[in-house]
Short mmCIF file of C-alpha atoms in Angstrom, two decimals:
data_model
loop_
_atom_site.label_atom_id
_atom_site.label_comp_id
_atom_site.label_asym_id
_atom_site.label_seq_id
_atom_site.Cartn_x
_atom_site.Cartn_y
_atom_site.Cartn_z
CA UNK A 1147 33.17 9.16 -15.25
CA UNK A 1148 30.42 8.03 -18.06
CA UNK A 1149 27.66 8.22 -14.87
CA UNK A 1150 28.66 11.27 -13.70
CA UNK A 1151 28.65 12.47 -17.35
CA UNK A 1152 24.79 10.70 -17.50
CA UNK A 1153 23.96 12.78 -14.67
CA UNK A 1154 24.88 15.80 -15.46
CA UNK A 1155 23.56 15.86 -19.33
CA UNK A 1156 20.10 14.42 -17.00
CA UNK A 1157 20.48 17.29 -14.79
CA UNK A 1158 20.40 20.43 -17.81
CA UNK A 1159 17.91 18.40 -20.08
CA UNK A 1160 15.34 17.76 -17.62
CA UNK A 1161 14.02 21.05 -17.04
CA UNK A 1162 13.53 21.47 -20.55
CA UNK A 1163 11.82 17.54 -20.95
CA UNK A 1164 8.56 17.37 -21.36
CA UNK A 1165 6.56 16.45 -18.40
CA UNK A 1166 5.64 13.38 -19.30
CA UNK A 1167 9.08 12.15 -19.97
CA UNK A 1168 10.46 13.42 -16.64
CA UNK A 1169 11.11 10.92 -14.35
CA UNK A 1170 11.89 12.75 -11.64
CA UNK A 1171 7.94 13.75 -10.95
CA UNK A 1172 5.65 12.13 -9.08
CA UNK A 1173 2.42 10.71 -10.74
CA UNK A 1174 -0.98 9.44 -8.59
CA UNK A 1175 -3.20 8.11 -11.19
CA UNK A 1176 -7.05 8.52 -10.71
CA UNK A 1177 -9.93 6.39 -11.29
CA UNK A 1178 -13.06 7.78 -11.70
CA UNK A 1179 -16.54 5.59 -9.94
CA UNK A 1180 -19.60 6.75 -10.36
CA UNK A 1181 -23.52 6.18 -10.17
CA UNK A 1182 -25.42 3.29 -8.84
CA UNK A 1183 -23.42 0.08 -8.38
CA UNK A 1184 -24.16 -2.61 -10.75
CA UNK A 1185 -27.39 -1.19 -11.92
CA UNK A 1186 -26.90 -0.52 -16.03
CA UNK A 1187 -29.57 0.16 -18.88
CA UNK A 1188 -28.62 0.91 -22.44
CA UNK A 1189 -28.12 3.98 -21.96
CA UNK A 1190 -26.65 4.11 -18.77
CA UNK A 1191 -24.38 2.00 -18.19
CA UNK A 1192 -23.72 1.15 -14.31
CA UNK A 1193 -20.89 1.43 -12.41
CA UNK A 1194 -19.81 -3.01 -12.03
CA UNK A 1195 -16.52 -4.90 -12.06
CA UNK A 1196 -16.60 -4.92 -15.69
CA UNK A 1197 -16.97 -1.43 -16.31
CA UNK A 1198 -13.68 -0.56 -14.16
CA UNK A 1199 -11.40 -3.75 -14.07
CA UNK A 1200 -8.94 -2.00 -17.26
CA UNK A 1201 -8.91 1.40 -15.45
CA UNK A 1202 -8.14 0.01 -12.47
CA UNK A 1203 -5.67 -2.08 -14.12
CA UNK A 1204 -4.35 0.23 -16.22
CA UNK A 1205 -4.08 2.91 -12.75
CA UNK A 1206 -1.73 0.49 -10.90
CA UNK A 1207 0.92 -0.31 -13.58
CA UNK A 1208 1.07 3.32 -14.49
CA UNK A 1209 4.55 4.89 -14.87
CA UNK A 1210 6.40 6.40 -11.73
CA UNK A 1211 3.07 6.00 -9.93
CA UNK A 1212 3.33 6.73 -6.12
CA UNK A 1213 -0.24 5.91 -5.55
CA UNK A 1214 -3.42 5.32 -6.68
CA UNK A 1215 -6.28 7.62 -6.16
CA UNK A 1216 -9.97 7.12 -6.59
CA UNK A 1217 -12.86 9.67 -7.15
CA UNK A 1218 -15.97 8.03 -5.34
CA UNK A 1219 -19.34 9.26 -6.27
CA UNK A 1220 -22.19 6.55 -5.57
CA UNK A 1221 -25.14 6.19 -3.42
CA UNK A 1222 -24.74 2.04 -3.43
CA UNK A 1223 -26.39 -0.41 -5.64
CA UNK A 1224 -25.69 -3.91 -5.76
CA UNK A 1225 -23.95 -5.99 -2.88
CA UNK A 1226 -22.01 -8.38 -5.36
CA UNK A 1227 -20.41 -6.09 -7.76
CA UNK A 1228 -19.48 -3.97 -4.82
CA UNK A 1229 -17.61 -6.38 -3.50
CA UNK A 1230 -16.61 -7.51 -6.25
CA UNK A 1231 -15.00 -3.85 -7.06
CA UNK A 1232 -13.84 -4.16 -3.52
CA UNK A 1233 -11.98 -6.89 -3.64
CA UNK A 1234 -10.13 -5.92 -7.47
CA UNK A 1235 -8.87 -3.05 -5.88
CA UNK A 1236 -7.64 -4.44 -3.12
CA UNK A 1237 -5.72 -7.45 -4.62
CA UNK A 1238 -4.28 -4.83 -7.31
CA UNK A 1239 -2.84 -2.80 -4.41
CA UNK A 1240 -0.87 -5.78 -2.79
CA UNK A 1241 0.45 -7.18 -5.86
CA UNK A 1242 1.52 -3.88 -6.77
CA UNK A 1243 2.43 -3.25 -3.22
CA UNK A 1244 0.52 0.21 -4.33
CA UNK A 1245 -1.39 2.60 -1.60
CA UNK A 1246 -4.99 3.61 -2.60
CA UNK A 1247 -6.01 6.67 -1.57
CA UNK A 1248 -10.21 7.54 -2.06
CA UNK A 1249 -11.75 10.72 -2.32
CA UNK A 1250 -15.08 11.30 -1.57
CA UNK A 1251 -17.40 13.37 -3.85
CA UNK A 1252 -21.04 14.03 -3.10
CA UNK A 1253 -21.75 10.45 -1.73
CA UNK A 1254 -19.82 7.46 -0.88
CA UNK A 1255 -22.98 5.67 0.80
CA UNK A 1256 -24.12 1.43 1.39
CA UNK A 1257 -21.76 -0.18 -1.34
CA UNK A 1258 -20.11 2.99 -2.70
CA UNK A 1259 -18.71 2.79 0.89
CA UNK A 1260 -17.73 -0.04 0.62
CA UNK A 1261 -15.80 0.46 -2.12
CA UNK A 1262 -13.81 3.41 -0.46
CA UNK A 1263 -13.08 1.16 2.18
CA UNK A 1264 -10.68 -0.77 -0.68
CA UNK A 1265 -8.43 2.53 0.29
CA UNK A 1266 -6.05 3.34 2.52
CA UNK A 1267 -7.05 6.35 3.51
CA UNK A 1268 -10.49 8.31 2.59
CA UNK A 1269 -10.76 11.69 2.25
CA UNK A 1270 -14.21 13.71 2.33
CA UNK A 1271 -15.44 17.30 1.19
CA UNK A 1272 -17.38 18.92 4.52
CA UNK A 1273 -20.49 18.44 2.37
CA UNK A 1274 -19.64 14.43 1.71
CA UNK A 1275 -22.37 12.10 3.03
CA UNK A 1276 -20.85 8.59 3.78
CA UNK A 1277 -21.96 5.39 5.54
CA UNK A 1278 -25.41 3.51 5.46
CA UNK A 1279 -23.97 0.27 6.04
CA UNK A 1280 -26.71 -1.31 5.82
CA UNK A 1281 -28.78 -3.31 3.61
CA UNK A 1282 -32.17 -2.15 1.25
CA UNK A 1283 -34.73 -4.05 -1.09
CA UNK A 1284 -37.46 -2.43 -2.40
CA UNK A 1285 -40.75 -3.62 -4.65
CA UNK A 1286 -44.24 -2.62 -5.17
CA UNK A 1287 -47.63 -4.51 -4.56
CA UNK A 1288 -50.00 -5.00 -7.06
CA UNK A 1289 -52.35 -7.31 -6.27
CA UNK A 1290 -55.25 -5.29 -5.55
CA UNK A 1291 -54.62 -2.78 -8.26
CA UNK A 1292 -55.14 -6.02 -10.88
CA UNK A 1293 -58.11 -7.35 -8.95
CA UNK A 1294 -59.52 -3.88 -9.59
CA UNK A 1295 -58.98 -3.69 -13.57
CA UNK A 1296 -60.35 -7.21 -13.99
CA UNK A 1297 -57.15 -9.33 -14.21
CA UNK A 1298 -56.10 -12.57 -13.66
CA UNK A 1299 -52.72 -13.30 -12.10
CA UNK A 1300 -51.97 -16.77 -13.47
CA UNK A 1301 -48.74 -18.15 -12.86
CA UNK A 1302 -47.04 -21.55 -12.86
CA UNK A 1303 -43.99 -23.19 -10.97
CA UNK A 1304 -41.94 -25.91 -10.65
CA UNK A 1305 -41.05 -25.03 -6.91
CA UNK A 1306 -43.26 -23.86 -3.87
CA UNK A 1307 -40.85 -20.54 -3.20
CA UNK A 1308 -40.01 -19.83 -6.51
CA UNK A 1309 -42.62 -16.63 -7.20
CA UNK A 1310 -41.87 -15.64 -3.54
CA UNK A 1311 -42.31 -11.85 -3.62
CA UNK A 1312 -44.27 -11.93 -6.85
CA UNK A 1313 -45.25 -7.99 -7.40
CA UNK A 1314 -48.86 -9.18 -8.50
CA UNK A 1315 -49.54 -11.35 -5.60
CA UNK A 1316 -49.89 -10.48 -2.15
CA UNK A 1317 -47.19 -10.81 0.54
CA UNK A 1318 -46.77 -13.34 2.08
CA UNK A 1319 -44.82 -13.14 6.06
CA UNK A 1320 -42.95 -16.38 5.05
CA UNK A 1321 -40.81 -15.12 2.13
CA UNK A 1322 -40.61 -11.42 4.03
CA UNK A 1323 -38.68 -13.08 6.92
CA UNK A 1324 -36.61 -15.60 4.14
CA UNK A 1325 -35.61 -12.14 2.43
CA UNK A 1326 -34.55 -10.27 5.75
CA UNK A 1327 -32.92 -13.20 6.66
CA UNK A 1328 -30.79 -13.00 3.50
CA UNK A 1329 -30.36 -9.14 3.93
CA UNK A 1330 -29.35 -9.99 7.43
CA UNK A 1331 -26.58 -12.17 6.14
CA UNK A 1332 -25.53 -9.39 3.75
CA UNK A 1333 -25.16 -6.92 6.50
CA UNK A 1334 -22.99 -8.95 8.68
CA UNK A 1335 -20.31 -9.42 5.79
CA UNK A 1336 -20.89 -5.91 5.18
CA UNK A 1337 -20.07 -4.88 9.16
CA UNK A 1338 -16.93 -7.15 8.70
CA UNK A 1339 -15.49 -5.67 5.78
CA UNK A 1340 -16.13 -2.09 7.39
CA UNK A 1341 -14.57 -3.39 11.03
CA UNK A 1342 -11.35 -5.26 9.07
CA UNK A 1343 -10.78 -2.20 7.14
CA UNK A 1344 -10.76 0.43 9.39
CA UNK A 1345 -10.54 -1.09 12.61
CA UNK A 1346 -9.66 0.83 15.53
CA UNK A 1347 -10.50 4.20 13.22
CA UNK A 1348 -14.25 3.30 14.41
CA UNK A 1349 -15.31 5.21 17.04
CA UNK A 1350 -18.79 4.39 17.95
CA UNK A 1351 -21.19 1.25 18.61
CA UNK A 1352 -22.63 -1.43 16.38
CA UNK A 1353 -26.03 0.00 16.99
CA UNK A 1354 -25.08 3.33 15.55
CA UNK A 1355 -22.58 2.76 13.07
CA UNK A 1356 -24.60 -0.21 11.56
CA UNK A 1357 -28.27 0.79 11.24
CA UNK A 1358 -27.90 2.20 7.78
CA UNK A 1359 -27.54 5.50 8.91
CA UNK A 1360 -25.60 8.24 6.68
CA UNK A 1361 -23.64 11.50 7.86
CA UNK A 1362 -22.38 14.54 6.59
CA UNK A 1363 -18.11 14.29 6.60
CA UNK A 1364 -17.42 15.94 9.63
CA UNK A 1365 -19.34 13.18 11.70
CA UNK A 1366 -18.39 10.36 9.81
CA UNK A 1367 -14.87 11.64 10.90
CA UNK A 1368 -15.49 11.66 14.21
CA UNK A 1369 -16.85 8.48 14.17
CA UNK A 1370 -14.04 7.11 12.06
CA UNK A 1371 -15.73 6.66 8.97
CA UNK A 1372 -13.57 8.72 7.52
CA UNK A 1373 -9.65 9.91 7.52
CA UNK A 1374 -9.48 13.38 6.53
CA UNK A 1375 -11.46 16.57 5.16
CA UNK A 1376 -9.52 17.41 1.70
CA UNK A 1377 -10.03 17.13 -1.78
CA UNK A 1378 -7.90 15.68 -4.48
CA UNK A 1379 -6.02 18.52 -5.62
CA UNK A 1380 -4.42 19.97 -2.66
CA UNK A 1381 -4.21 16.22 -0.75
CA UNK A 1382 -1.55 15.23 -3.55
CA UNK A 1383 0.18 18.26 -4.29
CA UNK A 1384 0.46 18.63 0.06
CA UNK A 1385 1.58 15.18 -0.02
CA UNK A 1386 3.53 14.66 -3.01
CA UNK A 1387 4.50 17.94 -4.24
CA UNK A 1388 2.86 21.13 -6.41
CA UNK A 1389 4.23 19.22 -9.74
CA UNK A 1390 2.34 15.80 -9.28
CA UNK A 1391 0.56 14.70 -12.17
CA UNK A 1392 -2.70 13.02 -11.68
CA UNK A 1393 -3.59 11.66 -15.30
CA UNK A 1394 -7.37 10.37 -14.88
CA UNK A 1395 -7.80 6.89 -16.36
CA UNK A 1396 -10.64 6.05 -18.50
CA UNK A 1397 -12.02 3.24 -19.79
CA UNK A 1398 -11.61 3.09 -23.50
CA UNK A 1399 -14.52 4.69 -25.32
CA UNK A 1400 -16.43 3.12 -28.56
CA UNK A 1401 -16.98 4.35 -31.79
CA UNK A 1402 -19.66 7.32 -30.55
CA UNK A 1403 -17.87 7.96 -27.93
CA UNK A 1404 -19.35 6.16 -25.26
CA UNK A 1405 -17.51 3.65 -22.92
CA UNK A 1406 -17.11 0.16 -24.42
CA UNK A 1407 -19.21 -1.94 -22.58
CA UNK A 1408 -18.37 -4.50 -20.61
CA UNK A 1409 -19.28 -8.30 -20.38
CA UNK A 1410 -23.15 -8.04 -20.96
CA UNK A 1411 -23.41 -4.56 -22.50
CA UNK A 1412 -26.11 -4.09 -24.91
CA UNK A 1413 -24.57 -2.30 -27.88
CA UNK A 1414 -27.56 -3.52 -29.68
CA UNK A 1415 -29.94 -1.57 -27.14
CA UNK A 1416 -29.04 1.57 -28.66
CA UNK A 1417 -29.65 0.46 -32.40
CA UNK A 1418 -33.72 -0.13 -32.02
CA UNK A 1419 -33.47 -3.11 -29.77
CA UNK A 1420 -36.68 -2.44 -27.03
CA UNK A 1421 -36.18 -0.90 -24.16
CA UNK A 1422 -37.18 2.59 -23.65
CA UNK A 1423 -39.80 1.23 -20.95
CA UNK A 1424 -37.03 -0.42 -19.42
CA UNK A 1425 -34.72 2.87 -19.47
CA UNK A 1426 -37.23 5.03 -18.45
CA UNK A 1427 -38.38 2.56 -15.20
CA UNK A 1428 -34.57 2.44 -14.62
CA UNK A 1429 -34.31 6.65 -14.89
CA UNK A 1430 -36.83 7.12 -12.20
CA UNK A 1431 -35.70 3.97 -9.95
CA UNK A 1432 -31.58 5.67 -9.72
CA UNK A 1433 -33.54 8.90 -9.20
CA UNK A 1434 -35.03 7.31 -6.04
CA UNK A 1435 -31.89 5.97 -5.23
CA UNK A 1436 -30.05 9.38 -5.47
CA UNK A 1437 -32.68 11.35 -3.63
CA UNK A 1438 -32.48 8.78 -0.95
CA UNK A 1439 -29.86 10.90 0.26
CA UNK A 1440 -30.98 14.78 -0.62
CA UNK A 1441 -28.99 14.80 -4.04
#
């Protein structure tokens, strides 16, 4: 009798509960990556395992949660904190026993890829560009430029390799084959990831899928890339109902506003610390990056 009286009180007070005290409705929780992947400057602070381990965290214990969704939005960046992301997301998921669901913004390219790979299922707008699974490094020579102005390059070392790829020297084959070797390396736990992820989704040889190579959604469906075209709005409310609640989780902001920055951050940068060199080098370089791929 006392359940049945539960149930019914339930029943007439629900409707009239505010939402977030109604248990009946489903929740998907969404985490929010963006920008270039481990690359941060004082004022721009990069998208790395420290920046998103408490969201991500937070996302998967959160109340009545059916799923986890996350908003992807990055051309690639670093190898390690990609993987590093990666691999959070997908040990949160089976301790939680949670399914992670990624949607694709403008660009989910080289390690923001690989990121949305940590998903179950990805979903793409038409205009998405995903894939170049491949791997990048980029300098500049100036050797000649100092031999012009009248300086000397002086510079001392404890080992034979350890200025290989000095900017102000010039290249040297040797160390360009030791570095393609590494990147070579890179890109084969790279294929693997993609391959043990989505498996027999991939619909297309090594030779094309691998090359670093980057399509608009459509084609990266086709070739298995990705799941579905959709966006996060109507995917969850299809799926899970017009009511669903998708609360977007944050990390926890600062006094000014600004996220609170992770292991490393350089709250002192932005109180006359140097660095405006350094920020505006790093502007232009995740401009580069960006445009890589028309945006």
């Amino acid at each position: 009798m006392a359940e049945k009286f539960v149930d019914k009180t339930l029943s007439v007070l629900r409707p009239i509960l505010p939402r977030r005290f109604r248990a009946d409705l489903p929740v998907v929780p969404v985490v929010r990556l963006t920008g270039i992947i481990g690359f941060s400057t004082p004022l721009r602070p990069g998208l790395t395992l420290a920046s998103v381990a408490k969201p991500l965290e937070r996302a998967f214990v959160w109340p009545r949660a059916r799923a986890v969704a996350l908003l992807i939005n990055s051309p690639g960046g670093s190898a390690v904190q990609s993987h590093l992301v990666f691999q959070r997301i997908r040990q949160l998921s089976a301790e939680k026993k949670m399914p992670v669901i990624a949607f694709v913004e403008d660009v989910a390219a080289s390690g923001g890829y690989m990121i949305a790979c940590a998903a179950d299922e990805i979903f793409a707008d038409p205009s998405s560009i995903v894939g170049s699974i491949g791997v990048i490094g980029a300098s500049f020579g100036f050797n000649k430029l100092i031999e012009k102005i009248g300086i000397e390059r002086r510079i001392y070392t404890s080992g034979v390799n350890k200025a290989m790829l000095d900017p102000f020297l010039p290249e040297n084959p040797e160390h360009v084959t030791r570095l393609k070797s590494i990147q070579e390396e890179i890109h084969a736990t790279f294929i693997s990831l993609v391959k043990s992820r989505r498996g027999a989704k991939l619909n297309g040889a090594d030779d094309n899928l691998f090359t670093g190579e980057y399509w608009a959604a459509q084609r990266g469906m086709e070739l298995g890339l990705v799941d579905r075209i959709g966006d996060l709005r109507s995917t969850l409310r299809e799926r899970y109902g017009e009511k669903v609640e998708t609360p977007l989780v944050s990390a926890k902001t600062g006094w000014f506003g600004r996220a609170t920055p992770g292991l490393g951050g350089r709250v002192g940068a932005l109180f006359g610390e140097p660095g405006l060199a350094d920020e505006l080098i790093s502007s232009l370089e995740a401009r580069a990056i960006w445009a890589r791929y028309g945006l």
